Short mmCIF file of C-alpha atoms in Angstrom, two decimals:
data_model
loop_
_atom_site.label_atom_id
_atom_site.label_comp_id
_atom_site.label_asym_id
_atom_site.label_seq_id
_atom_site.Cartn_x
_atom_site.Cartn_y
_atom_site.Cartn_z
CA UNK A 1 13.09 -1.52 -16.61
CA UNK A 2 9.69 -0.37 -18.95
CA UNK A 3 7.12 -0.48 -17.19
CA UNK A 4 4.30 -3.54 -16.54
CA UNK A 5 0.61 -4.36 -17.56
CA UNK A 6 -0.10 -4.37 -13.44
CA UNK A 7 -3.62 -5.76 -14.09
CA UNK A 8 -1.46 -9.13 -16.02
CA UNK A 9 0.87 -9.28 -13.22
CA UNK A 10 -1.65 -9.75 -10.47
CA UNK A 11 -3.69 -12.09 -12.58
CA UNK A 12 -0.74 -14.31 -12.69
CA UNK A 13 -0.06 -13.98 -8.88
CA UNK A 14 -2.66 -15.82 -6.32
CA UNK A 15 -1.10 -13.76 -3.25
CA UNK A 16 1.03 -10.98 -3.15
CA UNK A 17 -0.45 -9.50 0.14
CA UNK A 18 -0.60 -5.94 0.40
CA UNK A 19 -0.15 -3.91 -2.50
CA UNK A 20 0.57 -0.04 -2.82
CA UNK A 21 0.80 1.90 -5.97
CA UNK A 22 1.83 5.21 -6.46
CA UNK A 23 2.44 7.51 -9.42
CA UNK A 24 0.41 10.50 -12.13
CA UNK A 25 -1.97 9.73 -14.10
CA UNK A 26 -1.87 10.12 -18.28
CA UNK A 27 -3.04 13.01 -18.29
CA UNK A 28 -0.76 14.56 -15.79
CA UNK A 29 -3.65 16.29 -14.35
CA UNK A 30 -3.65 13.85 -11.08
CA UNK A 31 -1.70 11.91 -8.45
CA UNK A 32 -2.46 8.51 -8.50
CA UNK A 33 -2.24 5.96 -5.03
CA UNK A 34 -4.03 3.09 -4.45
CA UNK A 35 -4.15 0.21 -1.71
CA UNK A 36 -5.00 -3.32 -1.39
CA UNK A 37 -5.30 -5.93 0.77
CA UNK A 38 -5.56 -9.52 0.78
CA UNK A 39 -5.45 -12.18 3.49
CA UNK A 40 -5.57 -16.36 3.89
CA UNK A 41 -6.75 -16.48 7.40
CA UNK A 42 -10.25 -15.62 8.71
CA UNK A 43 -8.54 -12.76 10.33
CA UNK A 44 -7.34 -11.39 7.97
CA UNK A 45 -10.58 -11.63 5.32
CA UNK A 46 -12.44 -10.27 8.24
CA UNK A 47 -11.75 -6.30 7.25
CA UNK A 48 -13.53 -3.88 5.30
CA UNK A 49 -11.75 -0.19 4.56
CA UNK A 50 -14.00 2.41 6.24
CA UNK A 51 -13.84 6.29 5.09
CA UNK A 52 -12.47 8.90 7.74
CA UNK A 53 -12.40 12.16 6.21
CA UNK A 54 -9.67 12.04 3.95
CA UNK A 55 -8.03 9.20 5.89
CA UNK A 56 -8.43 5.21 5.98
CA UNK A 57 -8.83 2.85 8.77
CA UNK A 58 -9.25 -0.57 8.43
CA UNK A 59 -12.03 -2.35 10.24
CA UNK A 60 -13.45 -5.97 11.68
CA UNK A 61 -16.50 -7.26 9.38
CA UNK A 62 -17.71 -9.14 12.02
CA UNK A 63 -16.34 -8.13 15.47
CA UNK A 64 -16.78 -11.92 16.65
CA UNK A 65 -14.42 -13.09 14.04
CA UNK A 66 -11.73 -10.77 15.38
CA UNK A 67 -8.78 -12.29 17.24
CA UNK A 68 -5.71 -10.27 17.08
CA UNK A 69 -6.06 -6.55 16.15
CA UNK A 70 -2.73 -5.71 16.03
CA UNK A 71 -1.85 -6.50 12.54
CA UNK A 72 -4.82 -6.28 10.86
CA UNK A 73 -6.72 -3.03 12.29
CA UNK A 74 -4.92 0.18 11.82
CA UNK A 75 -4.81 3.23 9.09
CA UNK A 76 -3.68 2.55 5.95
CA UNK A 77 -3.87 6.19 4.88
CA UNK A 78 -3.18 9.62 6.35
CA UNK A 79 -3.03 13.02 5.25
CA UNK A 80 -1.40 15.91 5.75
CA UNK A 81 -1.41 19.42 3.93
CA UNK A 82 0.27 18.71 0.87
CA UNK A 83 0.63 15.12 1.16
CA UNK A 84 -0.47 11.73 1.60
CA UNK A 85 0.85 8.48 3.49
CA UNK A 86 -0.31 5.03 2.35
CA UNK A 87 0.96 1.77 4.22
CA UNK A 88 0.20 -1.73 5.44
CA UNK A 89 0.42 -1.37 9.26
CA UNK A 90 0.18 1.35 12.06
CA UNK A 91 3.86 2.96 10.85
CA UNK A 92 1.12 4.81 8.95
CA UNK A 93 0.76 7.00 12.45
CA UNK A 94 4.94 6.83 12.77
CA UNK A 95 5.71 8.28 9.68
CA UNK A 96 2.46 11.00 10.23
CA UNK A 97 3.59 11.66 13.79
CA UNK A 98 7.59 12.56 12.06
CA UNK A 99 5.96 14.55 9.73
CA UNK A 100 4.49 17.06 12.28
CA UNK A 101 8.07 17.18 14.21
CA UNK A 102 9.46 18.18 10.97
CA UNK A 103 11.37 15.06 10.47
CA UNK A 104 11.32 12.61 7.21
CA UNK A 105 9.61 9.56 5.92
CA UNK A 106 13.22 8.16 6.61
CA UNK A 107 13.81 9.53 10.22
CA UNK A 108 10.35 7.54 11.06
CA UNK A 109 10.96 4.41 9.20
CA UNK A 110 14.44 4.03 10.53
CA UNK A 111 12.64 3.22 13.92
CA UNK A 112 10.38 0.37 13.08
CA UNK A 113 11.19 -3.19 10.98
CA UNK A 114 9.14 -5.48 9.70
CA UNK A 115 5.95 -7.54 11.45
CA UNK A 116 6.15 -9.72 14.60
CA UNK A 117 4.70 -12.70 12.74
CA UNK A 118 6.92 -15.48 12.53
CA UNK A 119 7.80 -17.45 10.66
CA UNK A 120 6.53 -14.82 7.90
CA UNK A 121 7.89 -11.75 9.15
CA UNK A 122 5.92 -9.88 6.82
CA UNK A 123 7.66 -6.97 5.20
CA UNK A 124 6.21 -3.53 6.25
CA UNK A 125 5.62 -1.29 2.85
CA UNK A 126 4.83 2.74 2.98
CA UNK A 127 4.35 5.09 0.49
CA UNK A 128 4.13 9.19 0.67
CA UNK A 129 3.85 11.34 -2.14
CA UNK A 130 4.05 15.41 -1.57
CA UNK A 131 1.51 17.00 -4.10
CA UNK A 132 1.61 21.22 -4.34
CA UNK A 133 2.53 20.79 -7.92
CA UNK A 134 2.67 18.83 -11.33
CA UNK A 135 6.12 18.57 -10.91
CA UNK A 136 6.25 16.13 -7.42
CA UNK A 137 7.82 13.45 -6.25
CA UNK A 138 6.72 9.94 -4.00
CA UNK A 139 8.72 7.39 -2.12
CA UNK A 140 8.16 4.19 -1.29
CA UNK A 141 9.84 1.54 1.37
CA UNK A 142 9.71 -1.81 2.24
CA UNK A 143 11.21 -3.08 5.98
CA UNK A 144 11.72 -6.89 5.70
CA UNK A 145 13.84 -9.22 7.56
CA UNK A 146 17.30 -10.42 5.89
CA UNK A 147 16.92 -13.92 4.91
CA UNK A 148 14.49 -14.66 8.01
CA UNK A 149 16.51 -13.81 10.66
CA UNK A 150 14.13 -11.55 12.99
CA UNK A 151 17.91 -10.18 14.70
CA UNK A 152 18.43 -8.20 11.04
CA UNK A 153 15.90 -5.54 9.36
CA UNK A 154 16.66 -4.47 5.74
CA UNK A 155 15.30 -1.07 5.00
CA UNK A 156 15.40 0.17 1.60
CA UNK A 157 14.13 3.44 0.28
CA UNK A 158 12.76 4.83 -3.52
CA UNK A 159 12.26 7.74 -4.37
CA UNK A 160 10.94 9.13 -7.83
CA UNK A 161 10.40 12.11 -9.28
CA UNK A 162 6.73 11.90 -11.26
CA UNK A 163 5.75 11.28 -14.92
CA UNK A 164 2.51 11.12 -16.70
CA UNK A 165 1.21 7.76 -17.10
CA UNK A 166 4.25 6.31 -15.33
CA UNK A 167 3.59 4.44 -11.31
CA UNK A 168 5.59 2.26 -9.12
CA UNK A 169 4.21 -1.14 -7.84
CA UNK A 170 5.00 -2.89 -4.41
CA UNK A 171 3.97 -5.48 -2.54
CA UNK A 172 4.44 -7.63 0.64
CA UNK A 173 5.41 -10.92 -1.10
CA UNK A 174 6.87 -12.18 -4.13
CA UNK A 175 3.91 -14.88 -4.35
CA UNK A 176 2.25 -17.51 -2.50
CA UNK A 177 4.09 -20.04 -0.50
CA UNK A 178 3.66 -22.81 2.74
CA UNK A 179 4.53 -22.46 5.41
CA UNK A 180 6.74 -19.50 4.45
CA UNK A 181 5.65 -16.50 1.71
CA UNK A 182 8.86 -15.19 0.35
CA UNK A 183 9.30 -11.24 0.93
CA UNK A 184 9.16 -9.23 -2.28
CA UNK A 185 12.46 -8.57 -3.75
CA UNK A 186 14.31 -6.06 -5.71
CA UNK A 187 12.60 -2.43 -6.94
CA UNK A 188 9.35 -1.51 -6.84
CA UNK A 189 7.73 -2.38 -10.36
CA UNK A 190 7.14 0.49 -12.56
CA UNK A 191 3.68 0.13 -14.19
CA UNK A 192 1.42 2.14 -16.85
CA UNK A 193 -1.24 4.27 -15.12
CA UNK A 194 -3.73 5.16 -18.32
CA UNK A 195 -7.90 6.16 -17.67
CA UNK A 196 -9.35 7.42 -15.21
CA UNK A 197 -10.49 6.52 -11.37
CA UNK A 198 -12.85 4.21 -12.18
CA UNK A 199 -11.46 1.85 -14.67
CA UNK A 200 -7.98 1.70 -12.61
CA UNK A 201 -10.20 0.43 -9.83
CA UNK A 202 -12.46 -1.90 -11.69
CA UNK A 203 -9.42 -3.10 -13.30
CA UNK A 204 -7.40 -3.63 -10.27
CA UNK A 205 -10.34 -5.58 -8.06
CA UNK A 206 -11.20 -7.82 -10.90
CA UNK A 207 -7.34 -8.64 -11.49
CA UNK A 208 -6.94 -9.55 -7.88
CA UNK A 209 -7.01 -13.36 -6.77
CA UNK A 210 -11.26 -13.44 -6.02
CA UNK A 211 -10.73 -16.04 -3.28
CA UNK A 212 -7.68 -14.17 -1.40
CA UNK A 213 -8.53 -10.36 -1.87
CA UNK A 214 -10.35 -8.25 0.79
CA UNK A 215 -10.53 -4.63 0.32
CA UNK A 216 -9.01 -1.95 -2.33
CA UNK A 217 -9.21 2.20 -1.87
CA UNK A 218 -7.83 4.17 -5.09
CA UNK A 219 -7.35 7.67 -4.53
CA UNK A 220 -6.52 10.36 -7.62
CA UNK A 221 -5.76 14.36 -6.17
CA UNK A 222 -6.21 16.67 -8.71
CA UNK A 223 -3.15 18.75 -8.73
CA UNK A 224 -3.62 21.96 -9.47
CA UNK A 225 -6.63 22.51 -6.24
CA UNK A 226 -5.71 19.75 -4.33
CA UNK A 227 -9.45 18.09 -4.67
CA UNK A 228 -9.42 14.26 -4.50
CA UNK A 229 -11.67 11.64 -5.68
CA UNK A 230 -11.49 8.01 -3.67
CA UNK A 231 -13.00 4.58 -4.54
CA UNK A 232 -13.23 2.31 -2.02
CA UNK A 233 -14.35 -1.97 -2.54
CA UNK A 234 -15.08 -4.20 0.18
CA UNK A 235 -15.49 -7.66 -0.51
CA UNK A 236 -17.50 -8.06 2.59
CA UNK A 237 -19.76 -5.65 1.59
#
């Protein structure tokens, strides 16, 4: 599959959820992740991303507005020396707790499934991507139910070995839908990473849906020190 104008394919899609993207940029100087969110419900457009050292938690706008934490406040990112994880729920702190016990992205996936939210069941999608060198690799995952059934959890693991100018693309749903959103389905979507920090994240906020999205972070590690640069929008602030 050759890889997608990303900007194009969000403009054509009103909701895809949560989004992670993961690959090196042109240059082959940096690794590339970013993170966005989007929501339909005042509970979900009531979040901001908030800085914590190098990690990300999500947080309430308005602390009156918030009704249900549990699926909408957590840490999208962590890090650890070397690496970085990047999800859309608190498997985030799973797959970082693993990590320290020497186990693998897989060991701590293959505990959880997807989101107690029926009828959606909302997929659960995580990233990690180990940075010492030029030459490293990233995986991503999505948990999501089997055809709705909340008895069967499909989990299905990628893993790539980086190339300059070259990411991979997923997301929670295919598109928008009522009452049900379908689940994404297939591979992760392998798109063109070219330019720098800046004009990635410009171009991915103003390709997202203005009425559904919520928040984006875009993170590029420079790989030969390990320095990072992060961009973070809120559209609640």
């Amino acid at each position: 599959m050759k890889p997608i104008d990303i900007f194009q394919d969000l403009k054509s899609n009103a909701y895809p959820g949560r989004g992670i993207v993961i690959g090196q940029s042109e240059d082959g100087c940096h690794a590339v992740t970013a993170y966005f969110i989007m929501g339909r419900s005042v509970n979900s457009r009531n979040r901001i991303f908030v800085a914590e050292e190098e990690n990300l938690r999500t947080q309430a706008h308005d602390p009156a507005l918030l009704t249900d934490p549990s699926l909408v406040i957590y840490y999208p990112v962590r890090t650890f020396p070397g690496g970085t994880i990047v999800t859309n729920g608190d498997q985030t702190d799973t797959i970082f707790d693993n990590i320290q016990q020497g186990k693998t992205f897989e060991d701590a996936l293959r505990t959880r499934t997807f989101e107690p939210d029926p009828p959606l069941f909302t997929p659960r999608i995580s990233g990690i991507l180990e940075h010492g060198t030029e030459a490293f690799t990233y995986k991503l995952s999505i948990l999501k139910s089997t055809d709705g059934d909340p008895a069967a959890a499909q989990r299905q693991f990628f893993e790539y070995q980086a190339m300059p100018g070259l990411g991979h693309f997923i997301h929670t749903y295919q598109r928008d839908g009522s009452p049900v959103v379908p689940s994404f389905e297939g591979e992760p979507k392998p798109v063109r990473l070219s330019g720098g920090i800046d004009s990635l994240a410009v171009s991915l906020w103003e390709s997202l849906n203005p009425d559904n999205k919520v928040s984006l972070f875009v993170r590029y590690i420079n790989l030969k020190n390990g320095g990072t640069e992060t961009r973070l929008i809120n559209k609640n602030q």
